[in-house]
Amino acid sequence: MPVHLQGPWSPLLGRLSLHAIPYNNSIILFAFALAAVAAVAVIAPVLYFKKIPYLWREWITTVDHKKIGVMYIIVGLVMMFRGFFDGLMIRTQQVLADGPHSPHFLDALHGYIPPYHFDQIYSSHGTIMILFAVTPILTGLTNVIVPLQVGARDMAFPYLNAVSLWLTTVGAALVMVSLFVGDFSAAGWVGLIPLTELPFSPGVGVDYWIWAIQISSIGTTLNAVNMIATIVTMRAPGMTWLRLPIFTWTTLSTNIIGLTAFPVLGVALALLSADRYIGTHFFTAGQGGNLMLYTNLFWIWGHPEVYFLVLPAFGIFSEIIPTFSERPLFGYVTMVAATFAIGGISWLVWLHHFFTMGAGPAVNTFFSVATMFVGVPTGVKVFNWVFTIYRGRLRFDTPMLWCVGGLFLLLIGGLTGMMLAMPAIDYTVHNSVFVVAHFHCMVLLVAYAIFGAVTFWFPKVFGLQLDERSGKLFFWTFSIGTILVFVAMFGLGFMGETRRLDYLYDPQWLPLLIIQEIGIGFYSLSVLIFCWMLYVTLRHRHAHVEADPWGTSRTLEWLTHTPVPFYNFAVTPQVNARDELDWRRRGGMDRKLPDGYAPVHMPSNTMVPALIGLFAFGFGFGMIWRIWWMAGFSIVAVIVLVIARSFQKTPGYILSTDEITAMERRVEGSSIVAEQPSRPPLVEAEVH
């Protein structure tokens, strides 16, 4: 029986009404105008050039792991821009609202954002950056690269891969809709108990937060199953375990974490949903519940999630550094061992997030030591990267710059993490912006790895090399912004500034707040330079790009054509060494053509995943606004689609030998390898 809520409710629209649209909020109206302009800028060319059939055929219904990965990255970049805009608003509010005589604008007493709206921005910033920006981008990169690195033609379950994408997109869409219809959670990105309970948050903000995360986490869990199955079962002949690239190893470890950690988050959110929807009291202290139960469940997921993000970044460094040092990765076996050691220890450190709760010296000591122990395998990785660089023939192309910057952030984030692992220090700086600065160093480490990876693998996916000059300018402006914002934030933490403040009472903080705002300005400039880099790259899109545009790449993905054809490899490669491309290059076999081709089975496109995503959005929106008929109809539609798809017997087609031969000759005989061969007519093939 649903909980009775105050306020109007109707069988047709539930709690939804015109009053849910914040038409009297100037900031929201500006955001809506910005979103409308962006939508017109995207939709107008699509309509003008009549590309809707192309988008439907080649992207919306695709099961190609590379296109799915690209769409993951696009979703993540859009949400990263939204999250950055939230961060810009937070820092601007704080620099304006410092001291009792600070100015005020719009409806705010200090600064320009009222407290309740500030809490929503603060909550959405963390939620977006962790779950809807960094996570989808990393998932997209692994989707694109890992099947190529293991010599597979696609993921183990291509259809499931598309379902994962659309569920993640639904979660991001719900977060974006909350900006214009209703409110978002004001309880922080972690969902602070008891603020998320109905008496303290009777609106729909917490419900948006719950269902956006819940739906997207299902997609993340399904992707983890798919990625593990791909790595375990679809490796090319000769690709033994000790020949796997380190990026593939880190992806395997990451997805083991995802498979085991995200269900814990799902349980925590399900129990919170039960409290809000059917009146249970799992986390209500006054009714027999325990609010620390939620805190434990959340951080049992939350700290492995940190390594869910960081481990792929370590894998990216392990691919880029050997390429631009022109030598093999030092200590391969210890790198693999360190990867899984970090993944295992990640489950033993969650309680350091609430050292101050009074667990006692024995408990605090255990989790303090466990937290410090993470530094051992992480240190192994750093020393291996340094020894790889040592006496290497270094080239500081843009991807290498991002790696070096990321290593400095790892040093700062790691050392401050060791400080926070000590309960005595944690008691002193707990809940201060010192902790925020430490955490941002680790997340920015991931961002540096992402930008390095995008620059590194962009030519392999699109056949275009990103403009090097603007790429380096992007790196330096972004890095200056990072230094200014977070050095100042560490200082503010030592000066006593606590987190989540919309009004700052101490005028002595103003100089450091101004430095932060200048850093935000450099971040904003870097965003413009990033867009300019893409423009310059597209303007020179007819430039020829080799299969290995860097000339010193080492792993299997660089063996195939650039851009990668939809079938990945015309002939499944035989792997002979750990750095297969380097082995072939030294033997003069990197350009050797196969003697012949065999028919290839490929999965066919399907619109079912997109429809599942559409109805999942309907279910989430219906649950948020308590439109029961919409939620019920949508979940039934999802179940029907899944069952109907299970009876499909012809989920693939065959590329004949003649078709593969023709496409390969077309690519090999072309002087410009800028456009992917067109897809041949599909030949349905029954798969048993």
Short mmCIF file of N, CA, C and O in Angstrom, two decimals, residues 509-623:
data_model
loop_
_atom_site.label_atom_id
_atom_site.label_comp_id
_atom_site.label_asym_id
_atom_site.label_seq_id
_atom_site.Cartn_x
_atom_site.Cartn_y
_atom_site.Cartn_z
N TRP A 509 38.74 33.93 4.26
CA TRP A 509 38.83 32.90 3.23
C TRP A 509 38.77 33.48 1.82
O TRP A 509 39.04 32.77 0.85
N LEU A 510 38.39 34.74 1.69
CA LEU A 510 38.10 35.32 0.37
C LEU A 510 39.28 35.23 -0.61
O LEU A 510 39.06 34.88 -1.78
N PRO A 511 40.52 35.52 -0.22
CA PRO A 511 41.62 35.43 -1.21
C PRO A 511 41.74 34.04 -1.85
O PRO A 511 41.90 33.94 -3.07
N LEU A 512 41.63 33.00 -1.03
CA LEU A 512 41.72 31.65 -1.60
C LEU A 512 40.49 31.32 -2.44
O LEU A 512 40.58 30.59 -3.44
N LEU A 513 39.33 31.84 -2.05
CA LEU A 513 38.13 31.63 -2.85
C LEU A 513 38.26 32.30 -4.21
O LEU A 513 37.80 31.77 -5.24
N ILE A 514 38.88 33.46 -4.25
CA ILE A 514 39.10 34.16 -5.52
C ILE A 514 40.07 33.36 -6.39
O ILE A 514 39.87 33.24 -7.61
N ILE A 515 41.10 32.78 -5.78
CA ILE A 515 42.03 31.93 -6.55
C ILE A 515 41.28 30.74 -7.15
O ILE A 515 41.49 30.37 -8.31
N GLN A 516 40.37 30.14 -6.36
CA GLN A 516 39.56 29.05 -6.89
C GLN A 516 38.74 29.52 -8.10
O GLN A 516 38.64 28.81 -9.11
N GLU A 517 38.16 30.70 -8.00
CA GLU A 517 37.33 31.21 -9.09
C GLU A 517 38.16 31.47 -10.34
O GLU A 517 37.71 31.22 -11.46
N ILE A 518 39.39 31.94 -10.16
CA ILE A 518 40.28 32.11 -11.31
C ILE A 518 40.57 30.74 -11.94
O ILE A 518 40.60 30.59 -13.18
N GLY A 519 40.78 29.73 -11.09
CA GLY A 519 40.98 28.38 -11.61
C GLY A 519 39.79 27.87 -12.40
O GLY A 519 39.94 27.23 -13.45
N ILE A 520 38.58 28.17 -11.91
CA ILE A 520 37.37 27.79 -12.64
C ILE A 520 37.35 28.49 -14.00
O ILE A 520 36.89 27.92 -15.01
N GLY A 521 37.86 29.73 -14.05
CA GLY A 521 37.95 30.42 -15.33
C GLY A 521 38.85 29.69 -16.31
O GLY A 521 38.53 29.58 -17.51
N PHE A 522 39.99 29.18 -15.82
CA PHE A 522 40.87 28.39 -16.69
C PHE A 522 40.19 27.10 -17.13
O PHE A 522 40.35 26.67 -18.29
N TYR A 523 39.44 26.46 -16.24
CA TYR A 523 38.67 25.28 -16.64
C TYR A 523 37.71 25.62 -17.77
O TYR A 523 37.57 24.87 -18.75
N SER A 524 37.01 26.75 -17.64
CA SER A 524 36.05 27.16 -18.67
C SER A 524 36.76 27.40 -20.00
O SER A 524 36.26 27.01 -21.07
N LEU A 525 37.93 28.04 -19.93
CA LEU A 525 38.71 28.25 -21.15
C LEU A 525 39.11 26.92 -21.77
O LEU A 525 39.08 26.76 -23.00
N SER A 526 39.47 25.95 -20.94
CA SER A 526 39.88 24.64 -21.47
C SER A 526 38.72 23.94 -22.19
O SER A 526 38.94 23.23 -23.18
N VAL A 527 37.49 24.14 -21.71
CA VAL A 527 36.33 23.56 -22.39
C VAL A 527 36.20 24.14 -23.80
O VAL A 527 35.94 23.42 -24.77
N LEU A 528 36.38 25.45 -23.92
CA LEU A 528 36.32 26.09 -25.24
C LEU A 528 37.43 25.57 -26.15
O LEU A 528 37.20 25.33 -27.35
N ILE A 529 38.62 25.38 -25.59
CA ILE A 529 39.73 24.87 -26.40
C ILE A 529 39.46 23.44 -26.83
O ILE A 529 39.80 23.04 -27.96
N PHE A 530 38.84 22.64 -25.96
CA PHE A 530 38.47 21.27 -26.32
C PHE A 530 37.53 21.28 -27.53
O PHE A 530 37.71 20.50 -28.48
N CYS A 531 36.52 22.16 -27.50
CA CYS A 531 35.60 22.27 -28.63
C CYS A 531 36.33 22.73 -29.88
O CYS A 531 36.06 22.23 -31.00
N TRP A 532 37.26 23.67 -29.72
CA TRP A 532 38.04 24.13 -30.86
C TRP A 532 38.90 23.00 -31.43
O TRP A 532 39.05 22.87 -32.65
N MET A 533 39.46 22.18 -30.56
CA MET A 533 40.26 21.03 -31.01
C MET A 533 39.42 20.10 -31.89
O MET A 533 39.89 19.64 -32.94
N LEU A 534 38.20 19.82 -31.47
CA LEU A 534 37.33 18.98 -32.28
C LEU A 534 37.02 19.63 -33.62
O LEU A 534 37.00 18.96 -34.66
N TYR A 535 36.79 20.95 -33.62
CA TYR A 535 36.49 21.66 -34.87
C TYR A 535 37.67 21.59 -35.83
O TYR A 535 37.50 21.28 -37.01
N VAL A 536 38.88 21.87 -35.33
CA VAL A 536 40.06 21.83 -36.19
C VAL A 536 40.27 20.43 -36.74
O VAL A 536 40.62 20.24 -37.91
N THR A 537 40.04 19.42 -35.89
CA THR A 537 40.20 18.03 -36.33
C THR A 537 39.23 17.70 -37.45
O THR A 537 39.61 17.09 -38.46
N LEU A 538 37.97 18.09 -37.30
CA LEU A 538 36.97 17.80 -38.32
C LEU A 538 37.25 18.58 -39.61
O LEU A 538 36.96 18.11 -40.71
N ARG A 539 37.84 19.77 -39.47
CA ARG A 539 38.15 20.58 -40.66
C ARG A 539 39.22 19.90 -41.51
O ARG A 539 39.25 20.05 -42.74
N HIS A 540 40.09 19.11 -40.88
CA HIS A 540 41.13 18.38 -41.60
C HIS A 540 40.82 16.88 -41.64
O HIS A 540 41.72 16.05 -41.54
N ARG A 541 39.55 16.55 -41.80
CA ARG A 541 39.12 15.16 -41.69
C ARG A 541 39.57 14.29 -42.85
O ARG A 541 39.43 13.06 -42.78
N HIS A 542 40.10 14.86 -43.92
CA HIS A 542 40.52 14.05 -45.06
C HIS A 542 41.99 13.65 -44.98
O HIS A 542 42.52 13.03 -45.90
N ALA A 543 42.65 14.01 -43.88
CA ALA A 543 44.06 13.64 -43.74
C ALA A 543 44.20 12.14 -43.56
O ALA A 543 43.40 11.50 -42.87
N HIS A 544 45.22 11.56 -44.15
CA HIS A 544 45.44 10.11 -44.09
C HIS A 544 45.98 9.71 -42.72
O HIS A 544 46.87 10.35 -42.17
N VAL A 545 45.42 8.67 -42.15
CA VAL A 545 45.87 8.15 -40.85
C VAL A 545 46.22 6.68 -41.02
O VAL A 545 45.43 5.89 -41.53
N GLU A 546 47.42 6.30 -40.59
CA GLU A 546 47.87 4.91 -40.69
C GLU A 546 47.16 4.04 -39.65
O GLU A 546 46.51 4.53 -38.72
N ALA A 547 47.32 2.72 -39.80
CA ALA A 547 46.74 1.79 -38.83
C ALA A 547 47.28 2.07 -37.43
O ALA A 547 46.56 1.98 -36.44
N ASP A 548 48.57 2.42 -37.35
CA ASP A 548 49.18 2.82 -36.08
C ASP A 548 49.71 4.24 -36.24
O ASP A 548 50.87 4.45 -36.60
N PRO A 549 48.88 5.24 -35.99
CA PRO A 549 49.30 6.62 -36.23
C PRO A 549 50.43 7.10 -35.33
O PRO A 549 51.13 8.05 -35.67
N TRP A 550 50.63 6.44 -34.17
CA TRP A 550 51.71 6.86 -33.27
C TRP A 550 53.04 6.23 -33.65
O TRP A 550 54.10 6.71 -33.24
N GLY A 551 53.00 5.14 -34.42
CA GLY A 551 54.22 4.51 -34.90
C GLY A 551 54.91 3.60 -33.91
O GLY A 551 55.81 2.84 -34.30
N THR A 552 54.51 3.65 -32.64
CA THR A 552 55.19 2.84 -31.62
C THR A 552 54.20 2.10 -30.73
O THR A 552 54.56 1.67 -29.63
N SER A 553 52.94 1.99 -31.15
CA SER A 553 51.94 1.27 -30.36
C SER A 553 52.31 -0.20 -30.29
O SER A 553 53.05 -0.72 -31.15
N ARG A 554 51.77 -0.92 -29.32
CA ARG A 554 52.29 -2.25 -29.04
C ARG A 554 51.23 -3.35 -29.03
O ARG A 554 51.58 -4.53 -29.12
N THR A 555 49.96 -3.01 -28.89
CA THR A 555 48.95 -4.03 -28.65
C THR A 555 48.09 -4.28 -29.88
O THR A 555 48.19 -3.59 -30.89
N LEU A 556 47.21 -5.27 -29.75
CA LEU A 556 46.55 -5.87 -30.90
C LEU A 556 45.59 -4.92 -31.62
O LEU A 556 45.38 -5.06 -32.83
N GLU A 557 44.98 -3.97 -30.91
CA GLU A 557 43.98 -3.12 -31.56
C GLU A 557 44.56 -2.28 -32.69
O GLU A 557 43.84 -1.84 -33.59
N TRP A 558 45.88 -2.03 -32.64
CA TRP A 558 46.51 -1.21 -33.68
C TRP A 558 46.86 -2.02 -34.92
O TRP A 558 47.38 -1.46 -35.90
N LEU A 559 46.57 -3.31 -34.90
CA LEU A 559 46.89 -4.16 -36.04
C LEU A 559 45.84 -4.05 -37.15
O LEU A 559 46.15 -4.19 -38.33
N THR A 560 44.60 -3.76 -36.76
CA THR A 560 43.53 -3.68 -37.74
C THR A 560 43.51 -2.31 -38.40
O THR A 560 44.31 -1.43 -38.09
N HIS A 561 42.58 -2.13 -39.34
CA HIS A 561 42.52 -0.89 -40.11
C HIS A 561 42.12 0.29 -39.23
O HIS A 561 41.56 0.14 -38.14
N THR A 562 42.42 1.49 -39.73
CA THR A 562 42.00 2.72 -39.09
C THR A 562 41.14 3.51 -40.08
O THR A 562 41.62 3.85 -41.15
N PRO A 563 39.88 3.83 -39.75
CA PRO A 563 39.13 3.39 -38.57
C PRO A 563 38.81 1.90 -38.64
O PRO A 563 38.84 1.31 -39.70
N VAL A 564 38.47 1.36 -37.49
CA VAL A 564 38.22 -0.08 -37.40
C VAL A 564 36.95 -0.43 -38.15
O VAL A 564 35.90 0.18 -37.92
N PRO A 565 36.99 -1.40 -39.07
CA PRO A 565 35.75 -1.82 -39.74
C PRO A 565 34.80 -2.50 -38.76
O PRO A 565 35.21 -2.93 -37.67
N PHE A 566 33.54 -2.61 -39.14
CA PHE A 566 32.54 -3.12 -38.21
C PHE A 566 32.79 -4.57 -37.81
O PHE A 566 32.33 -5.03 -36.77
N TYR A 567 33.59 -5.31 -38.61
CA TYR A 567 33.89 -6.70 -38.28
C TYR A 567 35.23 -6.83 -37.54
O TYR A 567 35.70 -7.96 -37.31
N ASN A 568 35.86 -5.71 -37.20
CA ASN A 568 37.12 -5.65 -36.44
C ASN A 568 38.30 -6.25 -37.19
O ASN A 568 39.20 -5.54 -37.61
N PHE A 569 38.34 -7.57 -37.32
CA PHE A 569 39.46 -8.24 -37.97
C PHE A 569 38.92 -9.09 -39.12
O PHE A 569 37.99 -9.88 -38.92
N ALA A 570 39.53 -8.93 -40.29
CA ALA A 570 39.12 -9.77 -41.42
C ALA A 570 39.47 -11.23 -41.15
O ALA A 570 38.74 -12.14 -41.54
N VAL A 571 40.57 -11.45 -40.47
CA VAL A 571 41.00 -12.78 -40.05
C VAL A 571 41.34 -12.70 -38.57
O VAL A 571 42.07 -11.80 -38.15
N THR A 572 40.81 -13.61 -37.79
CA THR A 572 41.12 -13.61 -36.36
C THR A 572 42.63 -13.76 -36.17
O THR A 572 43.23 -14.71 -36.67
N PRO A 573 43.25 -12.82 -35.47
CA PRO A 573 44.72 -12.84 -35.38
C PRO A 573 45.24 -13.97 -34.51
O PRO A 573 44.59 -14.38 -33.55
N GLN A 574 46.40 -14.46 -34.87
CA GLN A 574 47.13 -15.42 -34.04
C GLN A 574 48.13 -14.63 -33.20
O GLN A 574 48.99 -13.93 -33.72
N VAL A 575 48.02 -14.73 -31.89
CA VAL A 575 48.86 -13.93 -30.99
C VAL A 575 50.13 -14.73 -30.68
O VAL A 575 50.07 -15.90 -30.31
N ASN A 576 51.28 -14.06 -30.81
CA ASN A 576 52.56 -14.71 -30.61
C ASN A 576 53.37 -14.14 -29.46
O ASN A 576 54.35 -14.76 -29.03
N ALA A 577 52.99 -12.96 -28.98
CA ALA A 577 53.79 -12.30 -27.94
C ALA A 577 52.90 -11.39 -27.12
O ALA A 577 51.76 -11.09 -27.50
N ARG A 578 53.43 -10.91 -26.00
CA ARG A 578 52.67 -10.02 -25.12
C ARG A 578 52.38 -8.71 -25.83
O ARG A 578 51.25 -8.21 -25.81
N ASP A 579 53.39 -8.10 -26.44
CA ASP A 579 53.21 -6.89 -27.25
C ASP A 579 53.19 -7.32 -28.72
O ASP A 579 54.19 -7.22 -29.43
N GLU A 580 52.03 -7.78 -29.16
CA GLU A 580 51.94 -8.45 -30.46
C GLU A 580 52.35 -7.55 -31.61
O GLU A 580 53.10 -7.97 -32.51
N LEU A 581 51.87 -6.31 -31.64
CA LEU A 581 52.20 -5.44 -32.76
C LEU A 581 53.69 -5.12 -32.78
O LEU A 581 54.31 -5.09 -33.85
N ASP A 582 54.28 -4.89 -31.63
CA ASP A 582 55.71 -4.62 -31.58
C ASP A 582 56.50 -5.84 -32.04
O ASP A 582 57.49 -5.70 -32.76
N TRP A 583 56.05 -7.03 -31.67
CA TRP A 583 56.71 -8.27 -32.12
C TRP A 583 56.65 -8.40 -33.64
O TRP A 583 57.64 -8.75 -34.28
N ARG A 584 55.48 -8.11 -34.19
CA ARG A 584 55.34 -8.20 -35.65
C ARG A 584 56.14 -7.10 -36.36
O ARG A 584 56.72 -7.33 -37.42
N ARG A 585 56.16 -5.91 -35.76
CA ARG A 585 56.90 -4.81 -36.38
C ARG A 585 58.38 -5.13 -36.46
O ARG A 585 59.04 -4.89 -37.48
N ARG A 586 58.94 -5.67 -35.37
CA ARG A 586 60.36 -6.02 -35.36
C ARG A 586 60.66 -7.16 -36.32
O ARG A 586 61.78 -7.28 -36.82
N GLY A 587 59.66 -8.01 -36.58
CA GLY A 587 59.86 -9.11 -37.53
C GLY A 587 59.45 -8.78 -38.94
O GLY A 587 59.51 -9.65 -39.83
N GLY A 588 59.03 -7.53 -39.18
CA GLY A 588 58.62 -7.12 -40.52
C GLY A 588 57.31 -7.73 -40.97
O GLY A 588 57.05 -7.81 -42.18
N MET A 589 56.46 -8.14 -40.02
CA MET A 589 55.21 -8.80 -40.38
C MET A 589 53.97 -7.96 -40.06
O MET A 589 52.85 -8.45 -40.15
N ASP A 590 54.18 -6.69 -39.67
CA ASP A 590 53.04 -5.87 -39.26
C ASP A 590 52.13 -5.51 -40.43
O ASP A 590 50.95 -5.21 -40.24
N ARG A 591 52.64 -5.53 -41.66
CA ARG A 591 51.83 -5.20 -42.83
C ARG A 591 51.54 -6.42 -43.71
O ARG A 591 51.07 -6.29 -44.83
N LYS A 592 51.85 -7.60 -43.19
CA LYS A 592 51.64 -8.81 -43.98
C LYS A 592 50.16 -9.09 -44.15
O LYS A 592 49.38 -9.03 -43.20
N LEU A 593 49.75 -9.39 -45.40
CA LEU A 593 48.35 -9.65 -45.70
C LEU A 593 48.06 -11.15 -45.57
O LEU A 593 48.92 -11.99 -45.84
N PRO A 594 46.84 -11.52 -45.17
CA PRO A 594 46.50 -12.94 -45.04
C PRO A 594 46.39 -13.61 -46.40
O PRO A 594 46.18 -12.95 -47.43
N ASP A 595 46.53 -14.91 -46.39
CA ASP A 595 46.44 -15.67 -47.65
C ASP A 595 45.01 -15.71 -48.18
O ASP A 595 44.79 -15.77 -49.39
N GLY A 596 44.04 -15.70 -47.29
CA GLY A 596 42.64 -15.76 -47.72
C GLY A 596 41.73 -15.44 -46.55
O GLY A 596 42.17 -15.19 -45.42
N TYR A 597 40.42 -15.46 -46.83
CA TYR A 597 39.43 -15.10 -45.82
C TYR A 597 38.38 -16.20 -45.69
O TYR A 597 38.17 -16.97 -46.64
N ALA A 598 37.77 -16.25 -44.53
CA ALA A 598 36.69 -17.21 -44.28
C ALA A 598 35.42 -16.43 -43.94
O ALA A 598 35.48 -15.27 -43.51
N PRO A 599 34.25 -17.04 -44.15
CA PRO A 599 33.00 -16.36 -43.77
C PRO A 599 33.00 -15.98 -42.29
O PRO A 599 33.57 -16.67 -41.45
N VAL A 600 32.35 -14.88 -41.99
CA VAL A 600 32.34 -14.34 -40.63
C VAL A 600 30.89 -14.14 -40.19
O VAL A 600 30.08 -13.57 -40.94
N HIS A 601 30.58 -14.63 -39.00
CA HIS A 601 29.25 -14.38 -38.44
C HIS A 601 29.27 -13.09 -37.65
O HIS A 601 30.17 -12.82 -36.86
N MET A 602 28.25 -12.25 -37.87
CA MET A 602 28.12 -10.99 -37.16
C MET A 602 26.71 -10.86 -36.58
O MET A 602 25.75 -11.36 -37.17
N PRO A 603 26.56 -10.20 -35.43
CA PRO A 603 25.21 -9.98 -34.86
C PRO A 603 24.48 -8.90 -35.65
O PRO A 603 25.07 -7.94 -36.14
N SER A 604 23.18 -9.07 -35.79
CA SER A 604 22.38 -8.09 -36.53
C SER A 604 21.82 -7.04 -35.58
O SER A 604 21.66 -7.27 -34.38
N ASN A 605 21.53 -5.88 -36.15
CA ASN A 605 20.97 -4.78 -35.36
C ASN A 605 19.58 -5.13 -34.84
O ASN A 605 18.87 -5.97 -35.41
N THR A 606 19.18 -4.45 -33.78
CA THR A 606 17.86 -4.67 -33.20
C THR A 606 17.40 -3.40 -32.50
O THR A 606 18.21 -2.68 -31.91
N MET A 607 16.10 -3.14 -32.55
CA MET A 607 15.56 -1.96 -31.88
C MET A 607 15.09 -2.28 -30.47
O MET A 607 14.66 -1.38 -29.74
N VAL A 608 15.17 -3.54 -30.05
CA VAL A 608 14.65 -3.93 -28.73
C VAL A 608 15.35 -3.20 -27.59
O VAL A 608 14.69 -2.70 -26.67
N PRO A 609 16.71 -3.09 -27.58
CA PRO A 609 17.34 -2.38 -26.46
C PRO A 609 16.87 -0.93 -26.31
O PRO A 609 16.65 -0.46 -25.19
N ALA A 610 16.71 -0.23 -27.43
CA ALA A 610 16.25 1.15 -27.36
C ALA A 610 14.83 1.21 -26.81
O ALA A 610 14.49 2.12 -26.03
N LEU A 611 13.99 0.25 -27.20
CA LEU A 611 12.62 0.22 -26.66
C LEU A 611 12.62 -0.11 -25.17
O LEU A 611 11.84 0.47 -24.40
N ILE A 612 13.50 -1.02 -24.76
CA ILE A 612 13.62 -1.31 -23.33
C ILE A 612 14.01 -0.04 -22.58
O ILE A 612 13.47 0.27 -21.50
N GLY A 613 14.96 0.72 -23.14
CA GLY A 613 15.36 1.97 -22.52
C GLY A 613 14.21 2.96 -22.44
O GLY A 613 14.02 3.64 -21.42
N LEU A 614 13.41 3.05 -23.50
CA LEU A 614 12.27 3.96 -23.51
C LEU A 614 11.27 3.61 -22.42
O LEU A 614 10.81 4.49 -21.66
N PHE A 615 10.95 2.34 -22.30
CA PHE A 615 9.98 1.93 -21.27
C PHE A 615 10.59 1.99 -19.86
O PHE A 615 9.88 2.23 -18.89
N ALA A 616 11.92 1.79 -19.76
CA ALA A 616 12.57 1.96 -18.46
C ALA A 616 12.48 3.41 -18.00
O ALA A 616 12.28 3.69 -16.82
N PHE A 617 12.58 4.34 -18.95
CA PHE A 617 12.40 5.75 -18.61
C PHE A 617 10.97 6.00 -18.14
O PHE A 617 10.74 6.70 -17.15
N GLY A 618 10.01 5.40 -18.84
CA GLY A 618 8.62 5.55 -18.42
C GLY A 618 8.38 4.99 -17.03
O GLY A 618 7.66 5.58 -16.22
N PHE A 619 9.01 3.85 -16.72
CA PHE A 619 8.87 3.27 -15.39
C PHE A 619 9.47 4.19 -14.33
O PHE A 619 8.84 4.46 -13.30
N GLY A 620 10.70 4.68 -14.58
CA GLY A 620 11.34 5.56 -13.61
C GLY A 620 10.55 6.84 -13.40
O GLY A 620 10.33 7.27 -12.25
N PHE A 621 10.10 7.47 -14.48
CA PHE A 621 9.35 8.72 -14.36
C PHE A 621 8.02 8.48 -13.65
O PHE A 621 7.59 9.28 -12.82
N GLY A 622 7.38 7.35 -13.96
CA GLY A 622 6.12 7.02 -13.30
C GLY A 622 6.30 6.79 -11.81
O GLY A 622 5.48 7.24 -10.99
N MET A 623 7.36 6.10 -11.41
CA MET A 623 7.61 5.88 -9.99
C MET A 623 7.95 7.18 -9.27
O MET A 623 7.54 7.41 -8.13
#
